[in-house]
Tab-separated table of C-alpha atoms in Angstrom:
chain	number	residue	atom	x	y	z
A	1	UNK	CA	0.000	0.000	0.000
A	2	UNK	CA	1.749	3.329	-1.003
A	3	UNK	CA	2.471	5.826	1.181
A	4	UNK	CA	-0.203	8.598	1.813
A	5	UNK	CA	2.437	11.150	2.660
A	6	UNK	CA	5.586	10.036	0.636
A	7	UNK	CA	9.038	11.797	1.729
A	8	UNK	CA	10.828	11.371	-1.760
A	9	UNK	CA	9.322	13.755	-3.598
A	10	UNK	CA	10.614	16.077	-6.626
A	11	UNK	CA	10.355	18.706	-4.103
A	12	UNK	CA	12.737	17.474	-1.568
A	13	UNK	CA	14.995	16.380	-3.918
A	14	UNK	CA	15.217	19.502	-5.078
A	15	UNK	CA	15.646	20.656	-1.378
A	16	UNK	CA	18.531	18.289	-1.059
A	17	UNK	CA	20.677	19.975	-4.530
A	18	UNK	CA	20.191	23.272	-2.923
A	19	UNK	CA	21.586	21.642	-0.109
A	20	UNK	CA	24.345	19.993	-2.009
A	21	UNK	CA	25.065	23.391	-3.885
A	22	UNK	CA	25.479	25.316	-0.447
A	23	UNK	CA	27.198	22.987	0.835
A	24	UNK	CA	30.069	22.601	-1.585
A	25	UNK	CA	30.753	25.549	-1.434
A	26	UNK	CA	31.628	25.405	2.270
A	27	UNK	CA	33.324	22.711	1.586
A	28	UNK	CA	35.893	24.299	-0.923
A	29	UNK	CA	37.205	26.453	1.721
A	30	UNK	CA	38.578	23.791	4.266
A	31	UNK	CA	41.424	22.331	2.468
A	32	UNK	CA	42.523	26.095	0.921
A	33	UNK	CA	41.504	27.947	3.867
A	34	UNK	CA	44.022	27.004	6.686
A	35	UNK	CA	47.450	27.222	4.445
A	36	UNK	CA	45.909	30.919	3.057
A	37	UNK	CA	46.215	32.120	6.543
A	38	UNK	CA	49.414	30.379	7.061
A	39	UNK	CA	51.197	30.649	4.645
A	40	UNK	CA	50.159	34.301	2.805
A	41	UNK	CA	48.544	36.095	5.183
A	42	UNK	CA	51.393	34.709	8.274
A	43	UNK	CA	49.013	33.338	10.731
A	44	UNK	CA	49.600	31.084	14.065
A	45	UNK	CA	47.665	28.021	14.925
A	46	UNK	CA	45.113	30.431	16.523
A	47	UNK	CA	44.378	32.089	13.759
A	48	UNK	CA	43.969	29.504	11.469
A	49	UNK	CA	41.799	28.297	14.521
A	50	UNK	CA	39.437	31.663	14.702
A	51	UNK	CA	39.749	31.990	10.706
A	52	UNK	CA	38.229	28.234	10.296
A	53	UNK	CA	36.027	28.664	12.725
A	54	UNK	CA	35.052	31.612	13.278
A	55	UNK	CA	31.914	31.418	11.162
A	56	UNK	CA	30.742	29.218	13.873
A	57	UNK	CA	30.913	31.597	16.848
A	58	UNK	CA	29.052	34.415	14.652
A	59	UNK	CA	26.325	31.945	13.533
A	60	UNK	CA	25.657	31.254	17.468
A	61	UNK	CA	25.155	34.840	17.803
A	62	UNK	CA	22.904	35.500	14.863
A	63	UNK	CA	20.748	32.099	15.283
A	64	UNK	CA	18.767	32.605	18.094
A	65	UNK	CA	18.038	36.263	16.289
A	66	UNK	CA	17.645	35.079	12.716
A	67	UNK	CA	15.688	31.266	13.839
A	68	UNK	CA	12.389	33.305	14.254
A	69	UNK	CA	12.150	34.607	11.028
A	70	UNK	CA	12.170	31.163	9.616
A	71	UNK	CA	8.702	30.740	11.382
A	72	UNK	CA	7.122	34.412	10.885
A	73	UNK	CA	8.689	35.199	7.134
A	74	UNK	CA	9.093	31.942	6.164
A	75	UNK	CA	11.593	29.382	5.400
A	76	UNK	CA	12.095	30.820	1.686
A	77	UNK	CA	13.280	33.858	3.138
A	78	UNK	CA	15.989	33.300	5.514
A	79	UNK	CA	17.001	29.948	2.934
A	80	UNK	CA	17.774	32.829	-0.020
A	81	UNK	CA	19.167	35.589	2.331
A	82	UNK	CA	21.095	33.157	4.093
A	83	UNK	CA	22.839	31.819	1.129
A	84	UNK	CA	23.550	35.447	-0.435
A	85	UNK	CA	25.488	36.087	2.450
A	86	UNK	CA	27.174	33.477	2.794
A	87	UNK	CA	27.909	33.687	-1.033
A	88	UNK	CA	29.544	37.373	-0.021
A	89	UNK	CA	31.479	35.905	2.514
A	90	UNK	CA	33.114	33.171	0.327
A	91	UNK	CA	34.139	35.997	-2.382
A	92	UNK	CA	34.993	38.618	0.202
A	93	UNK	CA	38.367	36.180	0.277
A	94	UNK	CA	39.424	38.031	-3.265
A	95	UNK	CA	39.807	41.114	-1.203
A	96	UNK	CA	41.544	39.727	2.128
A	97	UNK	CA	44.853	40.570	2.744
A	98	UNK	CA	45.351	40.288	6.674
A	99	UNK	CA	44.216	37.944	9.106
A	100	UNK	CA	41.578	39.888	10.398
A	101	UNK	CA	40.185	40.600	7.124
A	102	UNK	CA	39.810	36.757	7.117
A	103	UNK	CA	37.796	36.467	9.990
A	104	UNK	CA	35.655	39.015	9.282
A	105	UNK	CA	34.505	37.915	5.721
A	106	UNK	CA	34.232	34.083	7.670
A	107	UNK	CA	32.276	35.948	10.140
A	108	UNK	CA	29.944	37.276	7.720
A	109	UNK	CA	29.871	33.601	6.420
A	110	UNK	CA	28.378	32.566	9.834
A	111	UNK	CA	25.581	35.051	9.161
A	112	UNK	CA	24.461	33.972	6.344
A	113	UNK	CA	25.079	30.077	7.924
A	114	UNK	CA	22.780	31.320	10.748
A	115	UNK	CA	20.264	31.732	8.180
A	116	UNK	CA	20.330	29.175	5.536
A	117	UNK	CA	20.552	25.993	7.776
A	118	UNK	CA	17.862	27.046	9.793
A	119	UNK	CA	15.375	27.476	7.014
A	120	UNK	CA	16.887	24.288	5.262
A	121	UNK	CA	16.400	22.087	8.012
A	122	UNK	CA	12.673	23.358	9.208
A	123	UNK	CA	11.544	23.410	5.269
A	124	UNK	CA	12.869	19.347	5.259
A	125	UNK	CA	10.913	18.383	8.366
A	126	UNK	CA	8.043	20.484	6.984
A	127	UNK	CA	8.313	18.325	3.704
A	128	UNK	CA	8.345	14.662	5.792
A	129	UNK	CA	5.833	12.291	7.055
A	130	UNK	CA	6.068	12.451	11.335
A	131	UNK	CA	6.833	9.061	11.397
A	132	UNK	CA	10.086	9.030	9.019
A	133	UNK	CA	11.328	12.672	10.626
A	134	UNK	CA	15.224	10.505	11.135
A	135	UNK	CA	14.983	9.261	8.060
A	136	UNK	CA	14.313	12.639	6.221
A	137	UNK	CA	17.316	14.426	8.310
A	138	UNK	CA	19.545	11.293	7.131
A	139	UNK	CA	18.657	11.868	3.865
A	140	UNK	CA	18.841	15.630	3.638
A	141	UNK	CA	22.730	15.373	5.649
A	142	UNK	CA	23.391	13.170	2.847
A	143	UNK	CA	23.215	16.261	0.542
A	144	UNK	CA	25.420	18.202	3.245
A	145	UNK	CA	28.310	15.553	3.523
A	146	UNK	CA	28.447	14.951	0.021
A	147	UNK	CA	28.858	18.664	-0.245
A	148	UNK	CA	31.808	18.644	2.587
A	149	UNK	CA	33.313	15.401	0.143
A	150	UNK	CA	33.690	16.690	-3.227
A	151	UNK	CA	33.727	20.350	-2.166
A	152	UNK	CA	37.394	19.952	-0.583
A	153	UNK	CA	38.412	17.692	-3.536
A	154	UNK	CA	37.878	20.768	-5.721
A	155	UNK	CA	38.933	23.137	-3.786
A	156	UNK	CA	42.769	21.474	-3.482
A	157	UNK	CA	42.601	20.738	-7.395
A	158	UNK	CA	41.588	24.077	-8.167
A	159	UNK	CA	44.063	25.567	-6.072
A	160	UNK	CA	46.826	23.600	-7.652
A	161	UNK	CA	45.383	23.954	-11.011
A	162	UNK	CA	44.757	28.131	-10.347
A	163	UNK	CA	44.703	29.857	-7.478
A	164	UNK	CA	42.841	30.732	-4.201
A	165	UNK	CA	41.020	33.077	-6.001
A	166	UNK	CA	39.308	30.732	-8.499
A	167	UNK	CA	38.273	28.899	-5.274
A	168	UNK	CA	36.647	31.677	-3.541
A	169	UNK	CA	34.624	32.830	-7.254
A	170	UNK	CA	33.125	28.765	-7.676
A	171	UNK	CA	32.196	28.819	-3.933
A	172	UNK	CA	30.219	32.406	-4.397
A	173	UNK	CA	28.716	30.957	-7.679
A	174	UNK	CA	27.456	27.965	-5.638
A	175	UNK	CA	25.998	30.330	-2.885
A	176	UNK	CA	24.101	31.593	-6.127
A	177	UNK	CA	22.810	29.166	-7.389
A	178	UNK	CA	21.744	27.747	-3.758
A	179	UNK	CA	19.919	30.646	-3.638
A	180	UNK	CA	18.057	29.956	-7.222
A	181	UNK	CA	17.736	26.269	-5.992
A	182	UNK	CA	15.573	27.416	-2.469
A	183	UNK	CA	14.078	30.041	-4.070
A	184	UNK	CA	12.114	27.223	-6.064
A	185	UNK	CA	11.897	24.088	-3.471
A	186	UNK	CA	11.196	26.044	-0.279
A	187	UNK	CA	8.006	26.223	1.615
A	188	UNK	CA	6.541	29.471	2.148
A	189	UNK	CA	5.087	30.829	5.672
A	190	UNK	CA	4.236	27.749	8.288
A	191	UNK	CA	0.009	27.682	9.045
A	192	UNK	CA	-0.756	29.921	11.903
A	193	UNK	CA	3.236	31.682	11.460
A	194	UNK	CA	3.628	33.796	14.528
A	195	UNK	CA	3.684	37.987	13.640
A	196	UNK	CA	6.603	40.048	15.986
A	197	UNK	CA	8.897	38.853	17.490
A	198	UNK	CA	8.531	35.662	20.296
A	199	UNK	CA	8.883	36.324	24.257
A	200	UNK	CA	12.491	34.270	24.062
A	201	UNK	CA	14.837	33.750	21.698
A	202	UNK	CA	15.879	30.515	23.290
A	203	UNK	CA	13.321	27.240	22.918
A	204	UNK	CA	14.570	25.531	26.338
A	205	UNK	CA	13.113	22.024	25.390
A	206	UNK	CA	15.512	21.851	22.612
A	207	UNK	CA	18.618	23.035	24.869
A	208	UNK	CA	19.274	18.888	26.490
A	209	UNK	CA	20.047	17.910	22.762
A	210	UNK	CA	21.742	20.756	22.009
A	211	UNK	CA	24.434	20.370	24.664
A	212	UNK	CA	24.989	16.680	23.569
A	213	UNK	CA	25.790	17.478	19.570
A	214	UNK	CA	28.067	20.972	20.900
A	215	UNK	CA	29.683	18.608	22.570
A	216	UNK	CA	29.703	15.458	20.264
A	217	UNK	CA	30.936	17.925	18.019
A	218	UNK	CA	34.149	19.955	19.515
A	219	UNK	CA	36.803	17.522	18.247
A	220	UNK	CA	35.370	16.958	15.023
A	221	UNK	CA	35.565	20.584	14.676
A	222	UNK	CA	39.629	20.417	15.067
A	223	UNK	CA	39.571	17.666	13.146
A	224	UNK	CA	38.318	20.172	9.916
A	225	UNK	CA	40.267	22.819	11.426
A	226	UNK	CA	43.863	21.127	11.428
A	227	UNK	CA	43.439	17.666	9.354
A	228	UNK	CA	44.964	19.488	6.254
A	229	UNK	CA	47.521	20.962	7.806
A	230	UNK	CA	48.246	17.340	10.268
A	231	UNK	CA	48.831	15.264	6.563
A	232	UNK	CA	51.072	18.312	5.269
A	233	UNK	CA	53.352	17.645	8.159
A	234	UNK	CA	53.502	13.511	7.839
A	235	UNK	CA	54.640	13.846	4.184
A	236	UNK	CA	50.818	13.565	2.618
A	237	UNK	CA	49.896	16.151	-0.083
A	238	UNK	CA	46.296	15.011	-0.529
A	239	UNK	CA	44.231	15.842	2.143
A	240	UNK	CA	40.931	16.136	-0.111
A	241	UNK	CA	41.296	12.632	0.204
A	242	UNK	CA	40.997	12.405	3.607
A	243	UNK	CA	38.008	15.023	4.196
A	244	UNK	CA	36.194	12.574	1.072
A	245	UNK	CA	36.873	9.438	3.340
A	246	UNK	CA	35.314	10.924	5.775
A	247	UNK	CA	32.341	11.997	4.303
A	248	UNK	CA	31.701	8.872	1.857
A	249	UNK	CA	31.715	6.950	5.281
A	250	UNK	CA	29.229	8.757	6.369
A	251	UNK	CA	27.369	9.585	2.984
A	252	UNK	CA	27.014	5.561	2.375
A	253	UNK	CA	26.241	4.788	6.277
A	254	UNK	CA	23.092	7.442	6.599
A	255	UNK	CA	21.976	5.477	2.920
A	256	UNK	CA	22.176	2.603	4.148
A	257	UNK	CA	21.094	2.943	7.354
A	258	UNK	CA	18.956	5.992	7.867
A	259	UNK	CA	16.324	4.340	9.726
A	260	UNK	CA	19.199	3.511	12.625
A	261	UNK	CA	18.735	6.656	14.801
A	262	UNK	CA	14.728	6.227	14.414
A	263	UNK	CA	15.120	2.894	15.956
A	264	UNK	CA	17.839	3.165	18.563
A	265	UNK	CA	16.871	6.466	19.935
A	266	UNK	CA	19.251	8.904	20.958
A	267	UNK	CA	20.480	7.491	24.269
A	268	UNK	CA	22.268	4.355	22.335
A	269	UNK	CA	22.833	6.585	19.449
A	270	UNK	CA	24.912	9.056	20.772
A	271	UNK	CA	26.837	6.593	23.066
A	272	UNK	CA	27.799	5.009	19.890
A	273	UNK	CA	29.017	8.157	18.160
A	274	UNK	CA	31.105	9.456	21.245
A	275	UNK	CA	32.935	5.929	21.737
A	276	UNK	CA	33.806	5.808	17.491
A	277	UNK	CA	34.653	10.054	17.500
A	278	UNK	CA	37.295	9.677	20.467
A	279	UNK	CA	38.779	6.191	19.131
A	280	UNK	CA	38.881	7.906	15.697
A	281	UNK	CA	40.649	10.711	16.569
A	282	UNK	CA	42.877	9.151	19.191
A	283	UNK	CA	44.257	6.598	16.112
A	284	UNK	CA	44.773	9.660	14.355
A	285	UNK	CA	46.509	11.194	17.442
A	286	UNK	CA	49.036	8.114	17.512
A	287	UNK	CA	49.572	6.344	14.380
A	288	UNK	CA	51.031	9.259	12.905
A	289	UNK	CA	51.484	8.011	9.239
A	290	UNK	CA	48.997	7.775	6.393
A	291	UNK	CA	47.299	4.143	7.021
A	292	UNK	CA	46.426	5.926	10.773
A	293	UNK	CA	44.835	9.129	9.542
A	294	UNK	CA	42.193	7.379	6.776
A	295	UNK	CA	41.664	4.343	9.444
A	296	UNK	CA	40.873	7.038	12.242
A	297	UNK	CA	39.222	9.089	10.209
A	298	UNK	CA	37.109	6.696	9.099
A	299	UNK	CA	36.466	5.622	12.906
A	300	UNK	CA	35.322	9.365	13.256
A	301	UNK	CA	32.904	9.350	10.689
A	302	UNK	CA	31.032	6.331	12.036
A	303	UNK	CA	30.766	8.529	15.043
A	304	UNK	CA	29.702	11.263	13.261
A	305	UNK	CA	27.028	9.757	10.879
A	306	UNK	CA	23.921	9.461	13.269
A	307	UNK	CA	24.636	11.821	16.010
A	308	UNK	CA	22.728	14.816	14.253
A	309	UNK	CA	19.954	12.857	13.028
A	310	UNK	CA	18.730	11.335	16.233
A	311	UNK	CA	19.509	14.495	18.202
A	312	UNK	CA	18.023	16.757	15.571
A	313	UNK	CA	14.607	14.785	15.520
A	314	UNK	CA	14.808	15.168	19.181
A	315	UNK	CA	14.682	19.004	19.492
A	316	UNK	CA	12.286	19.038	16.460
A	317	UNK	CA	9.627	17.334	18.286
A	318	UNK	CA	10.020	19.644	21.606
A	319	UNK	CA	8.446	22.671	19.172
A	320	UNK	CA	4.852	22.857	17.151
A	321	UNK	CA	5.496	23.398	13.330
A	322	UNK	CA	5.153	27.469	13.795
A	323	UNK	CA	7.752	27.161	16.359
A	324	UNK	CA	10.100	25.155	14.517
A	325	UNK	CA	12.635	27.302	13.183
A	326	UNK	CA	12.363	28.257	16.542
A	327	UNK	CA	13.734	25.064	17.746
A	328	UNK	CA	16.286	24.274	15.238
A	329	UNK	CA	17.552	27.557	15.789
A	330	UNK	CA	18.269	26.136	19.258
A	331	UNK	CA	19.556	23.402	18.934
A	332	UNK	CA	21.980	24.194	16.116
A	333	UNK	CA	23.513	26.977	17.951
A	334	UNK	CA	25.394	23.955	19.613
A	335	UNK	CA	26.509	23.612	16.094
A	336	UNK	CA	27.780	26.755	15.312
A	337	UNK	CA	29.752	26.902	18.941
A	338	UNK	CA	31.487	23.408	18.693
A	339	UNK	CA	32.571	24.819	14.935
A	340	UNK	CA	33.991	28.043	16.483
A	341	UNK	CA	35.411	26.782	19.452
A	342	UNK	CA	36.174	23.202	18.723
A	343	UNK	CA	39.531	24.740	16.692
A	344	UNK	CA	39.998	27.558	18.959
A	345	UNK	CA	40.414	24.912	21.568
A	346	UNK	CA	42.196	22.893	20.340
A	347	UNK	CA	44.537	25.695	18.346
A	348	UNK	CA	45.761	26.340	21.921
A	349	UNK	CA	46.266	22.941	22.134
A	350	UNK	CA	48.255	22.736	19.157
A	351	UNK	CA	50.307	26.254	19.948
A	352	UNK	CA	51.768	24.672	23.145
A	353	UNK	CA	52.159	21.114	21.624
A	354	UNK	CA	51.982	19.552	18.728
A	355	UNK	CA	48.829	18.335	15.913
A	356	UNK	CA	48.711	15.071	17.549
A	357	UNK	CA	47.980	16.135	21.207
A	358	UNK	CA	45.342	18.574	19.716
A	359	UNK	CA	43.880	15.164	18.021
A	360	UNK	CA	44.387	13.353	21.688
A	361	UNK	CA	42.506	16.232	23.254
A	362	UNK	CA	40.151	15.991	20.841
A	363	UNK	CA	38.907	12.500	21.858
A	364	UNK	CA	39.195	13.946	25.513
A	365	UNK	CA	36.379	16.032	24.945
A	366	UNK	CA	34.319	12.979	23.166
A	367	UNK	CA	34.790	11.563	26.420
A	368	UNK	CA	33.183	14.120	28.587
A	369	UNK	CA	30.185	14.024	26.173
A	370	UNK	CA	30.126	10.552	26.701
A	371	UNK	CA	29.817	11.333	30.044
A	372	UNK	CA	27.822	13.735	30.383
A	373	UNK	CA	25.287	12.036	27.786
A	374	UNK	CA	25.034	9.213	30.452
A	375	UNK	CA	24.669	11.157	33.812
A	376	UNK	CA	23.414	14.710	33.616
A	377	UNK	CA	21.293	14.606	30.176
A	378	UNK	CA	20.340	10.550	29.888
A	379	UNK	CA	16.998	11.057	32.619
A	380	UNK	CA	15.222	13.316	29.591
A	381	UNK	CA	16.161	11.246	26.414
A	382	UNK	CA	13.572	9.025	25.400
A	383	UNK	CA	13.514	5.464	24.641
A	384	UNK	CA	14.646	4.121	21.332
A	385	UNK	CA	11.273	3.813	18.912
């Protein structure tokens, strides 16, 4: 008997290119980003740190701002405006020539990232049946990691084949034709939208899951932020490679198994992912050769594949449907603070010491989530389904 509310529909596939388009063009930047601020611009760990990340901390700033107009204007409108900025803050790169010129375009980038992935994300629950909510959010990060794989691919070989600037033009045409892309898939204002502004910025039922991805998420984030720079100093030239093992792990896992976080529920699915993200990073932390950073990294990414997901589904179903950009907004402000402070973290780390203890701290904080997860949040998960 078919479906009465089917989730693959030429609409949300539609959804997931403009997805896929955004999020290539994010992905572009990690591989060139790091050795621009090293090497021409003559910045520390830090700053390679803040510059990588930075479009994390002003995301968290803007989100619980930005996250209500995805309920009262709709999730068109912050999807389009979201991606325009983001597209300016991709190009502003052409124009950099300091450090902090380099955070502030990647700033700028977090605005627009504020945006877009709240509007993305509600407009994808909006388009799925309750019941297959998980399923939907494995499928749309499907878009997103496949994005994050080929985008640093092309970025390296473009580099190498051009020049930094040819990166930074691709990754604004991509915000463009994102923006094209949402413009036509998005839904427009939720039944019953709210008008004005809501009495708090913050939906608190979405704040348990929020602190278990921010901090599922914090070594990950050094992971993007120093990876590239990690295989530069073991003799490996090719770290697109790496950052596409990573993310055809997890691209083929959420395929093949996007049902998984539906069924376990978040308690056993976020155990999971902390145990695989610190052994991942920890092989990566002490087999320092080649066979120990695609073997670890591909440990991370099974840690990383349902995390999000089950979480996600979690905070949506804390809010109504005219509260759900609301909600998201929430809960991926955990995002956008693991992002900016995972690398600030551990860039101190790696300032004092070396790549590989930032990597070993890095599973450190995996461990505390782990922790935490089990004592302080586990009383309000629920129950696998």
């Amino acid at each position: 008997m078919p479906d009465p509310q089917p989730l693959l529909t030429a609409r949300f596939a539609v959804l997931c290119l403009c997805g896929l388009s955004y999020f290539l063009s994010l992905g572009l930047v990690y591989p060139v980003l790091p050795g621009f601020v090293e090497n021409d611009l003559g910045g520390g760990p830090v700053a390679v740190g803040l510059a990588v990340g930075g479009f994390g901390l002003s995301a968290a700033v803007a989100r619980p701002l930005v996250a209500p107009l995805g309920d009262s204007k709709g999730r068109r409108f912050v999807v389009v405006w979201g991606c325009a900025l983001a597209g300016i803050g991709v190009l502003g790169n052409l124009w950099v020539t300091s450090v902090v010129l380099a955070v502030l375009f990647r700033l700028v980038t977090g605005l627009g990232e504020a945006a877009y992935f709240v509007g993305i994300a509600a407009a994808a629950q909006d388009l799925a049946p309750e019941h297959r909510r998980g399923e939907a959010t494995s499928y749309f990060s499907v878009s997103v990691y496949s994005g994050l794989a080929a985008g640093p691919i092309i970025g390296e070989q473009l580099e190498a084949a051009a020049s930094a600037d040819a990166v930074w033009v691709l990754g604004g045409l991509l915000c463009a034709i994102g923006i094209v892309l949402g413009a036509a898939s998005m839904p427009g204002r939720p039944e019953g939208a709210p008008s004005g502004w809501p009495t708090s910025f913050i939906h608190w039922p979405a704040t348990r899951p929020a602190l278990l991805l921010g901090l599922g998420l914090l070594g990950y984030s050094g992971f993007l932020a120093f990876i590239k720079l990690h295989v530069d100093d073991i003799g490996f030239a090719h770290s697109g490679a790496v950052f596409a093992t990573f993310a055809v792990m997890v691209i083929s896992l959420r395929i093949l198994l996007a049902r998984l976080p539906d069924r376990l529920g978040p308690q056993r699915t976020s155990t999971m992912s902390y145990v695989c993200s610190a052994t991942g990073l920890w092989v990566i932390a002490f087999w320092q050769q080649v066979p120990g950073v695609f073997i670890g990294t591909a440990i991370l990414a099974m840690g990383q594949t349902f995390l999000f997901p089950a979480l996600f589904v979690m905070a949506v179903q804390s809010a109504p449907v005219n509260r759900r950009s609301q909600a998201i907004g929430t809960f991926s402000i955990a995002f956008d603070l693991a992002m900016g402070l995972g690398g600030l973290i551990l860039g101190g780390v790696v300032e004092v010491s070396s790549y590989s203890t930032a990597f070993f701290a890095g599973g450190m904080l995996s461990v505390i989530a782990l922790v935490v997860s089990r004592t302080v949040v586990r009383p309000q998960l629920p129950a696998a389904r």
